[in-house]
PDB file of C-alpha atoms (C1' of nucleotides) in Angstrom:
ATOM      1  CA  MET A1408      -1.011  -8.021  -7.255  1.00 76.00           C
ATOM      2  CA  ASP A1409      -2.234  -4.782  -4.715  1.00 79.00           C
ATOM      3  CA  ARG A1410      -5.648  -3.718  -5.529  1.00 80.00           C
ATOM      4  CA  GLU A1411      -5.066  -0.307  -3.729  1.00 86.00           C
ATOM      5  CA  LEU A1412      -2.301   0.306  -7.094  1.00 92.00           C
ATOM      6  CA  LEU A1413      -4.573  -0.664  -9.323  1.00 91.00           C
ATOM      7  CA  LYS A1414      -7.057   2.295  -8.383  1.00 91.00           C
ATOM      8  CA  GLY A1415      -7.229   5.045 -11.580  1.00 91.00           C
ATOM      9  CA  SER A1416      -5.008   2.679 -14.025  1.00 95.00           C
ATOM     10  CA  THR A1417      -8.412   0.747 -14.994  1.00 96.00           C
ATOM     11  CA  PRO A1418      -9.848   4.082 -17.372  1.00 96.00           C
ATOM     12  CA  ILE A1419      -6.072   3.854 -18.877  1.00 96.00           C
ATOM     13  CA  LEU A1420      -6.348  -0.038 -19.437  1.00 97.00           C
ATOM     14  CA  LEU A1421      -9.425   0.163 -21.159  1.00 98.00           C
ATOM     15  CA  LEU A1422      -9.211   2.704 -23.127  1.00 98.00           C
ATOM     16  CA  SER A1423      -5.986   1.644 -24.288  1.00 97.00           C
ATOM     17  CA  LEU A1424      -7.672  -1.757 -25.052  1.00 97.00           C
ATOM     18  CA  LEU A1425      -9.955  -0.216 -27.192  1.00 98.00           C
ATOM     19  CA  THR A1426      -7.843   1.844 -29.247  1.00 97.00           C
ATOM     20  CA  GLU A1427      -6.587  -2.011 -30.920  1.00 96.00           C
ATOM     21  CA  GLY A1428     -10.453  -2.138 -31.928  1.00 97.00           C
ATOM     22  CA  PRO A1429     -14.196  -1.978 -30.597  1.00 98.00           C
ATOM     23  CA  MET A1430     -14.284  -4.942 -27.913  1.00 98.00           C
ATOM     24  CA  TYR A1431     -17.273  -6.509 -25.309  1.00 98.00           C
ATOM     25  CA  GLY A1432     -16.798  -6.669 -21.464  1.00 97.00           C
ATOM     26  CA  TYR A1433     -16.470  -9.836 -21.311  1.00 97.00           C
ATOM     27  CA  GLN A1434     -13.722 -10.714 -23.947  1.00 97.00           C
ATOM     28  CA  ILE A1435     -11.980  -7.082 -22.115  1.00 98.00           C
ATOM     29  CA  ILE A1436     -11.833  -9.236 -18.862  1.00 97.00           C
ATOM     30  CA  GLU A1437     -10.426 -12.608 -21.335  1.00 96.00           C
ATOM     31  CA  THR A1438      -7.848 -10.441 -22.712  1.00 97.00           C
ATOM     32  CA  VAL A1439      -6.036  -8.918 -19.840  1.00 96.00           C
ATOM     33  CA  LEU A1440      -6.258 -12.195 -18.002  1.00 95.00           C
ATOM     34  CA  GLN A1441      -4.425 -13.686 -21.075  1.00 94.00           C
ATOM     35  CA  ARG A1442      -2.063 -10.896 -21.656  1.00 94.00           C
ATOM     36  CA  THR A1443      -1.371 -10.880 -18.115  1.00 93.00           C
ATOM     37  CA  GLY A1444      -0.688 -14.626 -18.120  1.00 92.00           C
ATOM     38  CA  GLY A1445      -3.627 -14.586 -15.579  1.00 91.00           C
ATOM     39  CA  SER A1446      -2.314 -12.430 -12.840  1.00 91.00           C
ATOM     40  CA  TYR A1447      -4.900  -9.334 -13.450  1.00 93.00           C
ATOM     41  CA  THR A1448      -8.651 -10.336 -13.282  1.00 94.00           C
ATOM     42  CA  LEU A1449      -9.904  -7.795 -14.170  1.00 96.00           C
ATOM     43  CA  LYS A1450     -13.634  -7.898 -12.135  1.00 96.00           C
ATOM     44  CA  GLU A1451     -16.955  -6.931 -13.717  1.00 97.00           C
ATOM     45  CA  GLY A1452     -17.551  -5.242 -10.710  1.00 96.00           C
ATOM     46  CA  ALA A1453     -14.570  -2.643 -11.528  1.00 97.00           C
ATOM     47  CA  LEU A1454     -15.058  -3.140 -15.176  1.00 98.00           C
ATOM     48  CA  TYR A1455     -18.645  -2.138 -15.912  1.00 98.00           C
ATOM     49  CA  PRO A1456     -19.429   0.288 -13.487  1.00 97.00           C
ATOM     50  CA  ALA A1457     -15.893   2.308 -15.161  1.00 98.00           C
ATOM     51  CA  LEU A1458     -16.929   1.258 -19.016  1.00 98.00           C
ATOM     52  CA  HIS A1459     -20.433   3.803 -18.191  1.00 98.00           C
ATOM     53  CA  LYS A1460     -18.259   5.999 -16.315  1.00 97.00           C
ATOM     54  CA  LEU A1461     -16.327   6.394 -19.434  1.00 98.00           C
ATOM     55  CA  GLU A1462     -19.416   6.279 -21.944  1.00 97.00           C
ATOM     56  CA  ALA A1463     -21.270   8.956 -20.135  1.00 97.00           C
ATOM     57  CA  ALA A1464     -18.261  11.444 -20.358  1.00 96.00           C
ATOM     58  CA  GLU A1465     -18.567  10.453 -23.994  1.00 97.00           C
ATOM     59  CA  PHE A1466     -15.033   9.129 -24.430  1.00 98.00           C
ATOM     60  CA  ILE A1467     -16.117   5.851 -25.721  1.00 98.00           C
ATOM     61  CA  SER A1468     -19.625   4.227 -27.104  1.00 97.00           C
ATOM     62  CA  SER A1469     -21.326   1.115 -27.241  1.00 97.00           C
ATOM     63  CA  TYR A1470     -23.644  -0.412 -29.808  1.00 97.00           C
ATOM     64  CA  TRP A1471     -25.193  -3.774 -29.428  1.00 97.00           C
ATOM     65  CA  GLN A1472     -24.476  -6.919 -32.207  1.00 96.00           C
ATOM     66  CA  THR A1473     -26.556  -9.957 -32.295  1.00 94.00           C
ATOM     67  CA  GLN A1474     -23.675 -12.584 -33.006  1.00 91.00           C
ATOM     68  CA  ALA A1475     -24.673 -15.720 -35.779  1.00 88.00           C
ATOM     69  CA  ASN A1476     -25.809 -18.041 -32.314  1.00 87.00           C
ATOM     70  CA  GLY A1477     -28.531 -15.476 -31.077  1.00 85.00           C
ATOM     71  CA  ARG A1478     -26.264 -13.972 -28.701  1.00 89.00           C
ATOM     72  CA  ASP A1479     -26.120 -10.264 -27.968  1.00 92.00           C
ATOM     73  CA  ARG A1480     -22.849  -8.092 -27.293  1.00 96.00           C
ATOM     74  CA  ARG A1481     -22.537  -5.264 -25.835  1.00 97.00           C
ATOM     75  CA  TYR A1482     -19.191  -3.651 -28.111  1.00 98.00           C
ATOM     76  CA  TYR A1483     -17.878  -0.724 -26.849  1.00 98.00           C
ATOM     77  CA  SER A1484     -15.083   1.755 -29.056  1.00 98.00           C
ATOM     78  CA  ILE A1485     -13.637   4.544 -28.175  1.00 98.00           C
ATOM     79  CA  LEU A1486     -14.613   8.176 -29.630  1.00 98.00           C
ATOM     80  CA  PRO A1487     -12.159  11.239 -30.680  1.00 98.00           C
ATOM     81  CA  ALA A1488     -12.708  12.575 -27.423  1.00 97.00           C
ATOM     82  CA  GLY A1489     -11.072   9.204 -26.078  1.00 97.00           C
ATOM     83  CA  THR A1490      -8.370   9.582 -27.782  1.00 97.00           C
ATOM     84  CA  ALA A1491      -7.628  12.588 -26.577  1.00 97.00           C
ATOM     85  CA  PHE A1492      -8.135  11.621 -22.981  1.00 96.00           C
ATOM     86  CA  LEU A1493      -5.975   9.056 -23.586  1.00 97.00           C
ATOM     87  CA  ALA A1494      -3.116  10.719 -24.509  1.00 96.00           C
ATOM     88  CA  ALA A1495      -3.456  13.176 -21.535  1.00 94.00           C
ATOM     89  CA  LYS A1496      -3.973  10.154 -19.267  1.00 94.00           C
ATOM     90  CA  LYS A1497      -0.861   8.354 -20.333  1.00 94.00           C
ATOM     91  CA  LYS A1498       1.060  11.639 -19.809  1.00 92.00           C
ATOM     92  CA  GLU A1499      -0.212  11.694 -16.068  1.00 92.00           C
ATOM     93  CA  TRP A1500       0.442   7.957 -15.874  1.00 93.00           C
ATOM     94  CA  SER A1501       4.495   8.691 -17.121  1.00 93.00           C
ATOM     95  CA  LEU A1502       4.614  11.697 -14.980  1.00 91.00           C
ATOM     96  CA  PHE A1503       3.587   9.912 -11.969  1.00 93.00           C
ATOM     97  CA  VAL A1504       6.034   6.526 -12.598  1.00 94.00           C
ATOM     98  CA  ASN A1505       8.967   8.928 -12.886  1.00 93.00           C
ATOM     99  CA  MET A1506       7.369  10.726  -9.377  1.00 93.00           C
ATOM    100  CA  VAL A1507       7.442   7.160  -7.954  1.00 94.00           C
ATOM    101  CA  GLU A1508      10.346   6.348  -9.195  1.00 94.00           C
ATOM    102  CA  ALA A1509      12.221   9.073  -8.163  1.00 93.00           C
ATOM    103  CA  PHE A1510      11.324   8.472  -4.637  1.00 94.00           C
ATOM    104  CA  VAL A1511      11.668   4.888  -5.132  1.00 92.00           C
ATOM    105  CA  THR A1512      15.467   5.222  -6.622  1.00 87.00           C
ATOM    106  CA  PRO A1513      16.378   8.731  -5.628  1.00 76.00           C
ATOM    107  CA  ASN A1514      20.093   7.931  -7.194  1.00 73.00           C
ATOM    108  CA  GLY A1515      18.761   6.500 -10.164  1.00 62.00           C
ATOM    109  CA  SER A1516      20.085   2.947  -9.374  1.00 60.00           C
ATOM    110  CA  SER A1517      18.493   0.332 -11.920  1.00 55.00           C
ATOM    111  CA  GLY A1518      17.240  -1.623  -8.660  1.00 48.00           C
ATOM    112  CA  THR A1519      13.979  -3.101 -10.424  1.00 48.00           C
ATOM    113  CA  LYS A1520      15.107  -6.389 -11.050  1.00 47.00           C
ATOM    114  CA  GLY A1521      12.445  -9.267 -10.430  1.00 42.00           C
TER     115      GLY A1521
ATOM    116  CA  MET B1188      -1.857  14.821 -10.415  1.00 73.00           C
ATOM    117  CA  ASP B1189      -4.366  12.875 -10.776  1.00 77.00           C
ATOM    118  CA  ARG B1190      -5.206  11.324  -7.449  1.00 76.00           C
ATOM    119  CA  GLU B1191      -6.589   7.955  -8.037  1.00 87.00           C
ATOM    120  CA  LEU B1192      -3.500   6.905  -9.699  1.00 91.00           C
ATOM    121  CA  LEU B1193      -1.786   8.035  -6.421  1.00 88.00           C
ATOM    122  CA  LYS B1194      -3.693   5.811  -4.351  1.00 91.00           C
ATOM    123  CA  GLY B1195      -1.559   2.462  -2.929  1.00 91.00           C
ATOM    124  CA  SER B1196       1.240   4.230  -3.778  1.00 95.00           C
ATOM    125  CA  THR B1197       2.180   6.366  -0.432  1.00 96.00           C
ATOM    126  CA  PRO B1198       3.396   3.538   1.693  1.00 97.00           C
ATOM    127  CA  ILE B1199       6.103   3.339  -1.299  1.00 96.00           C
ATOM    128  CA  LEU B1200       6.980   6.673  -0.825  1.00 97.00           C
ATOM    129  CA  LEU B1201       7.210   6.846   2.262  1.00 98.00           C
ATOM    130  CA  LEU B1202       9.131   3.903   3.198  1.00 98.00           C
ATOM    131  CA  SER B1203      11.592   5.182   0.513  1.00 97.00           C
ATOM    132  CA  LEU B1204      11.486   8.414   1.814  1.00 97.00           C
ATOM    133  CA  LEU B1205      12.596   6.563   5.389  1.00 98.00           C
ATOM    134  CA  THR B1206      15.059   4.886   3.803  1.00 97.00           C
ATOM    135  CA  GLU B1207      17.210   7.762   3.305  1.00 96.00           C
ATOM    136  CA  GLY B1208      17.135   8.480   7.370  1.00 97.00           C
ATOM    137  CA  PRO B1209      14.362   9.482   9.904  1.00 97.00           C
ATOM    138  CA  MET B1210      11.820  12.045   8.829  1.00 98.00           C
ATOM    139  CA  TYR B1211       9.029  13.865  10.762  1.00 98.00           C
ATOM    140  CA  GLY B1212       5.278  14.543   8.636  1.00 97.00           C
ATOM    141  CA  TYR B1213       5.674  18.226   8.124  1.00 97.00           C
ATOM    142  CA  GLN B1214       9.365  17.606   7.303  1.00 97.00           C
ATOM    143  CA  ILE B1215       8.017  14.386   4.384  1.00 98.00           C
ATOM    144  CA  ILE B1216       5.278  16.827   3.243  1.00 97.00           C
ATOM    145  CA  GLU B1217       7.861  19.978   1.852  1.00 96.00           C
ATOM    146  CA  THR B1218      10.338  17.008   0.773  1.00 96.00           C
ATOM    147  CA  VAL B1219       8.069  15.347  -1.375  1.00 96.00           C
ATOM    148  CA  LEU B1220       6.588  18.756  -2.031  1.00 94.00           C
ATOM    149  CA  GLN B1221       9.900  20.088  -3.449  1.00 93.00           C
ATOM    150  CA  ARG B1222      11.223  16.887  -5.050  1.00 93.00           C
ATOM    151  CA  THR B1223       8.107  17.173  -7.210  1.00 93.00           C
ATOM    152  CA  GLY B1224       8.321  20.485  -7.870  1.00 91.00           C
ATOM    153  CA  GLY B1225       5.468  21.282  -6.465  1.00 90.00           C
ATOM    154  CA  SER B1226       2.798  18.799  -8.508  1.00 91.00           C
ATOM    155  CA  TYR B1227       2.441  16.468  -5.756  1.00 93.00           C
ATOM    156  CA  THR B1228       0.831  18.294  -2.183  1.00 93.00           C
ATOM    157  CA  LEU B1229       0.757  14.786   0.025  1.00 95.00           C
ATOM    158  CA  LYS B1230      -1.839  16.189   2.015  1.00 95.00           C
ATOM    159  CA  GLU B1231      -2.291  15.611   6.077  1.00 96.00           C
ATOM    160  CA  GLY B1232      -5.160  13.610   5.883  1.00 96.00           C
ATOM    161  CA  ALA B1233      -3.352  11.263   3.649  1.00 96.00           C
ATOM    162  CA  LEU B1234      -0.034  11.030   5.418  1.00 98.00           C
ATOM    163  CA  TYR B1235      -0.583  10.933   8.980  1.00 98.00           C
ATOM    164  CA  PRO B1236      -3.190   8.100   8.726  1.00 97.00           C
ATOM    165  CA  ALA B1237      -0.456   6.360   6.394  1.00 98.00           C
ATOM    166  CA  LEU B1238       2.003   6.829   9.211  1.00 98.00           C
ATOM    167  CA  HIS B1239      -0.337   5.569  11.920  1.00 98.00           C
ATOM    168  CA  LYS B1240      -0.565   1.991   9.977  1.00 97.00           C
ATOM    169  CA  LEU B1241       2.690   1.817   8.647  1.00 98.00           C
ATOM    170  CA  GLU B1242       3.659   2.181  12.395  1.00 97.00           C
ATOM    171  CA  ALA B1243       1.160  -0.209  13.644  1.00 97.00           C
ATOM    172  CA  ALA B1244       2.220  -2.878  11.285  1.00 97.00           C
ATOM    173  CA  GLU B1245       5.558  -2.037  12.656  1.00 97.00           C
ATOM    174  CA  PHE B1246       7.303  -1.386   9.723  1.00 98.00           C
ATOM    175  CA  ILE B1247       8.314   1.745  11.103  1.00 98.00           C
ATOM    176  CA  SER B1248       8.611   3.416  14.596  1.00 98.00           C
ATOM    177  CA  SER B1249       8.227   6.877  15.674  1.00 97.00           C
ATOM    178  CA  TYR B1250       9.922   8.770  18.551  1.00 97.00           C
ATOM    179  CA  TRP B1251       9.170  12.447  20.117  1.00 96.00           C
ATOM    180  CA  GLN B1252      12.160  15.171  19.761  1.00 95.00           C
ATOM    181  CA  THR B1253      13.175  18.130  21.736  1.00 92.00           C
ATOM    182  CA  GLN B1254      14.491  21.056  19.337  1.00 89.00           C
ATOM    183  CA  ALA B1255      16.831  23.566  20.846  1.00 85.00           C
ATOM    184  CA  ASN B1256      13.210  26.234  20.389  1.00 83.00           C
ATOM    185  CA  GLY B1257      11.236  23.757  22.284  1.00 82.00           C
ATOM    186  CA  ARG B1258       9.127  22.703  19.942  1.00 86.00           C
ATOM    187  CA  ASP B1259       8.368  18.492  19.323  1.00 91.00           C
ATOM    188  CA  ARG B1260       8.881  16.260  16.360  1.00 95.00           C
ATOM    189  CA  ARG B1261       7.674  13.000  15.709  1.00 97.00           C
ATOM    190  CA  TYR B1262      10.105  11.032  14.119  1.00 98.00           C
ATOM    191  CA  TYR B1263       9.472   8.352  11.997  1.00 98.00           C
ATOM    192  CA  SER B1264      12.646   5.821  10.884  1.00 98.00           C
ATOM    193  CA  ILE B1265      12.043   2.860   8.897  1.00 98.00           C
ATOM    194  CA  LEU B1266      12.607  -1.275  10.609  1.00 98.00           C
ATOM    195  CA  PRO B1267      13.827  -3.964   9.248  1.00 98.00           C
ATOM    196  CA  ALA B1268      10.305  -5.290   8.635  1.00 97.00           C
ATOM    197  CA  GLY B1269       9.733  -1.889   6.722  1.00 97.00           C
ATOM    198  CA  THR B1270      12.576  -2.632   4.350  1.00 97.00           C
ATOM    199  CA  ALA B1271      11.250  -6.145   3.513  1.00 97.00           C
ATOM    200  CA  PHE B1272       8.133  -4.692   3.086  1.00 97.00           C
ATOM    201  CA  LEU B1273       9.452  -2.309   0.886  1.00 97.00           C
ATOM    202  CA  ALA B1274      11.597  -4.267  -1.405  1.00 96.00           C
ATOM    203  CA  ALA B1275       7.778  -6.679  -1.304  1.00 94.00           C
ATOM    204  CA  LYS B1276       6.055  -3.259  -2.640  1.00 94.00           C
ATOM    205  CA  LYS B1277       8.834  -2.420  -4.931  1.00 94.00           C
ATOM    206  CA  LYS B1278       8.483  -5.563  -7.083  1.00 93.00           C
ATOM    207  CA  GLU B1279       5.127  -5.242  -6.918  1.00 93.00           C
ATOM    208  CA  TRP B1280       5.188  -1.923  -8.175  1.00 93.00           C
ATOM    209  CA  SER B1281       7.623  -2.779 -11.185  1.00 93.00           C
ATOM    210  CA  LEU B1282       4.885  -5.799 -11.927  1.00 92.00           C
ATOM    211  CA  PHE B1283       1.768  -3.027 -11.643  1.00 94.00           C
ATOM    212  CA  VAL B1284       3.953  -0.680 -14.147  1.00 94.00           C
ATOM    213  CA  ASN B1285       4.962  -2.869 -16.451  1.00 93.00           C
ATOM    214  CA  MET B1286       1.782  -4.206 -16.761  1.00 94.00           C
ATOM    215  CA  VAL B1287      -0.113  -1.527 -17.325  1.00 94.00           C
ATOM    216  CA  GLU B1288       2.995   0.158 -19.763  1.00 94.00           C
ATOM    217  CA  ALA B1289       2.372  -3.769 -21.718  1.00 93.00           C
ATOM    218  CA  PHE B1290      -1.358  -2.437 -22.543  1.00 94.00           C
ATOM    219  CA  VAL B1291      -0.561   1.458 -22.459  1.00 92.00           C
ATOM    220  CA  THR B1292       2.457   0.125 -25.533  1.00 86.00           C
ATOM    221  CA  PRO B1293       1.410  -3.418 -26.923  1.00 75.00           C
ATOM    222  CA  ASN B1294       4.266  -3.153 -29.768  1.00 73.00           C
ATOM    223  CA  GLY B1295       6.839  -1.810 -27.100  1.00 62.00           C
ATOM    224  CA  SER B1296       6.917   1.639 -28.792  1.00 59.00           C
ATOM    225  CA  SER B1297       8.683   4.350 -26.262  1.00 54.00           C
ATOM    226  CA  GLY B1298       6.262   6.806 -26.725  1.00 47.00           C
ATOM    227  CA  THR B1299       6.066   8.463 -23.321  1.00 48.00           C
ATOM    228  CA  LYS B1300       6.973  11.570 -24.718  1.00 45.00           C
ATOM    229  CA  GLY B1301       6.715  14.578 -22.832  1.00 41.00           C
TER     230      GLY B1301
ATOM    231  C1'  DC C1162     -33.619 -31.580 -17.792  1.00 82.64           C
ATOM    232  C1'  DA C1163     -29.765 -29.473 -16.002  1.00 82.64           C
ATOM    233  C1'  DG C1164     -24.727 -27.603 -15.641  1.00 82.64           C
ATOM    234  C1'  DT C1165     -21.666 -24.954 -17.931  1.00 82.64           C
ATOM    235  C1'  DT C1166     -20.298 -20.940 -20.002  1.00 82.64           C
ATOM    236  C1'  DT C1167     -21.269 -17.390 -22.224  1.00 82.64           C
ATOM    237  C1'  DA C1168     -22.165 -11.893 -21.316  1.00 82.64           C
ATOM    238  C1'  DC C1169     -25.080  -8.236 -19.023  1.00 82.64           C
ATOM    239  C1'  DC C1170     -25.021  -5.467 -14.812  1.00 82.64           C
ATOM    240  C1'  DT C1171     -25.678  -3.884  -9.857  1.00 82.64           C
ATOM    241  C1'  DC C1172     -25.482  -3.537  -4.503  1.00 82.64           C
ATOM    242  C1'  DG C1173     -22.983  -3.171  -0.077  1.00 82.64           C
ATOM    243  C1'  DC C1174     -18.360  -2.736   2.201  1.00 82.64           C
ATOM    244  C1'  DA C1175     -13.915  -2.158   2.319  1.00 82.64           C
ATOM    245  C1'  DA C1176      -9.469   1.618   1.850  1.00 82.64           C
ATOM    246  C1'  DA C1177      -7.769   5.328   0.654  1.00 82.64           C
ATOM    247  C1'  DG C1178      -7.296  10.868  -0.336  1.00 82.64           C
ATOM    248  C1'  DT C1179      -9.448  15.237  -0.524  1.00 82.64           C
ATOM    249  C1'  DG C1180     -11.337  18.838   2.347  1.00 82.64           C
ATOM    250  C1'  DA C1181     -11.999  20.836   6.082  1.00 82.64           C
ATOM    251  C1'  DT C1182     -11.490  21.810  10.663  1.00 82.64           C
ATOM    252  C1'  DG C1183      -9.031  21.861  15.210  1.00 82.64           C
ATOM    253  C1'  DG C1184      -5.516  21.733  19.016  1.00 82.64           C
ATOM    254  C1'  DG C1185      -1.073  23.579  20.658  1.00 82.64           C
ATOM    255  C1'  DT C1186       3.905  26.129  19.896  1.00 82.64           C
ATOM    256  C1'  DG C1187       7.181  30.599  18.819  1.00 82.64           C
ATOM    257  C1'  DC C1188       7.717  34.412  16.949  1.00 82.64           C
ATOM    258  C1'  DA C1189       7.197  39.177  14.244  1.00 82.64           C
ATOM    259  C1'  DA C1190       4.630  43.047  13.975  1.00 82.64           C
ATOM    260  C1'  DG C1191       1.772  46.330  15.953  1.00 82.64           C
TER     261       DG C1191
ATOM    262  C1'  DC D 513      -0.678  41.883  24.505  1.00 82.64           C
ATOM    263  C1'  DT D 514      -3.430  41.230  20.620  1.00 82.64           C
ATOM    264  C1'  DT D 515      -2.945  39.500  16.114  1.00 82.64           C
ATOM    265  C1'  DG D 516      -1.182  37.145  12.297  1.00 82.64           C
ATOM    266  C1'  DC D 517       1.681  33.483  10.208  1.00 82.64           C
ATOM    267  C1'  DA D 518       4.630  29.205  10.374  1.00 82.64           C
ATOM    268  C1'  DC D 519       5.336  25.165  12.063  1.00 82.64           C
ATOM    269  C1'  DC D 520       3.654  20.276  13.668  1.00 82.64           C
ATOM    270  C1'  DC D 521       0.206  16.802  14.836  1.00 82.64           C
ATOM    271  C1'  DA D 522      -3.844  14.899  14.200  1.00 82.64           C
ATOM    272  C1'  DT D 523      -8.989  13.838  13.044  1.00 82.64           C
ATOM    273  C1'  DC D 524     -13.947  12.854  10.513  1.00 82.64           C
ATOM    274  C1'  DA D 525     -17.296  13.128   6.939  1.00 82.64           C
ATOM    275  C1'  DC D 526     -17.659  12.800   1.588  1.00 82.64           C
ATOM    276  C1'  DT D 527     -15.907  10.286  -2.354  1.00 82.64           C
ATOM    277  C1'  DT D 528     -14.054   7.423  -6.138  1.00 82.64           C
ATOM    278  C1'  DT D 529     -12.470   3.007  -6.994  1.00 82.64           C
ATOM    279  C1'  DG D 530     -12.428  -1.899  -6.805  1.00 82.64           C
ATOM    280  C1'  DC D 531     -14.220  -6.403  -4.764  1.00 82.64           C
ATOM    281  C1'  DG D 532     -17.246  -9.663  -3.427  1.00 82.64           C
ATOM    282  C1'  DA D 533     -21.425 -11.486  -4.341  1.00 82.64           C
ATOM    283  C1'  DG D 534     -25.908 -11.721  -6.285  1.00 82.64           C
ATOM    284  C1'  DG D 535     -28.950 -11.276 -10.309  1.00 82.64           C
ATOM    285  C1'  DT D 536     -30.771 -12.291 -15.478  1.00 82.64           C
ATOM    286  C1'  DA D 537     -30.652 -14.249 -18.913  1.00 82.64           C
ATOM    287  C1'  DA D 538     -29.717 -17.580 -23.486  1.00 82.64           C
ATOM    288  C1'  DA D 539     -26.495 -20.826 -25.650  1.00 82.64           C
ATOM    289  C1'  DC D 540     -24.029 -24.890 -25.742  1.00 82.64           C
ATOM    290  C1'  DT D 541     -22.905 -29.780 -23.872  1.00 82.64           C
ATOM    291  C1'  DG D 542     -24.385 -34.174 -21.638  1.00 82.64           C
TER     292       DG D 542
END
DNA sequence: CAGTTTACCTCGCAAAGTGATGGGTGCAAG
DNA sequence: CTTGCACCCATCACTTTGCGAGGTAAACTG
């Protein structure tokens, strides 16, 4: 997967994931890895800064939770502002996709065969 | 349009445009501007370095052409290697889009309403 | 006790886009 | 002839983002 293509899509991914419920960092990485069948390993160096930025913007909030075994995990959950931001991002996303596809397939031919 | 989303999509855009025929820099900017209805202004600082990189990789080639009025224009045209590269990029692109959409719409709902 | 897994995080680097800036030509207005 | 604009090329410093590597620490495994 082209890393340059990924740039900018991380917030959408994160916010989308969090609409399914609170998650912690390590879990997010594992989830992305599993759902993409191993083709996309979200890196810690990309995840944590992105999470912190989202939290600083008050799109998500975090809380520490201690498990039965004593380990602490930092859970992130989406805030109303994050949901609104995600909705805006989704629109931007489809605009972006439509734009690129318009150039890639100017005549409208469905050339996306895998 | 989110500029971070655009990162990495420029080569696909450029190569796709050039499959329609040779074009020069200024023309590319104007074309993108018109086709997107003014929503995406491809910047010179993004275009020229991208074009030069593509040429260095021998995906495209350029030639200067003098117009009737004496002005010179640098035309770029796609090479066979560029066509092949574009095909690979297209696959990556659809993989990428499918991946993001899988997270954005996990249940498969077509929620991309304007 | 040592190694692996879980779980958090930061830092230096590379790649790409933005805004600013600059060079030069042709043409119309004053 | 000078000013200004449209055309046309291009580079540079800065910012953002992801990557790879490194660091800390606790619990489980052998």
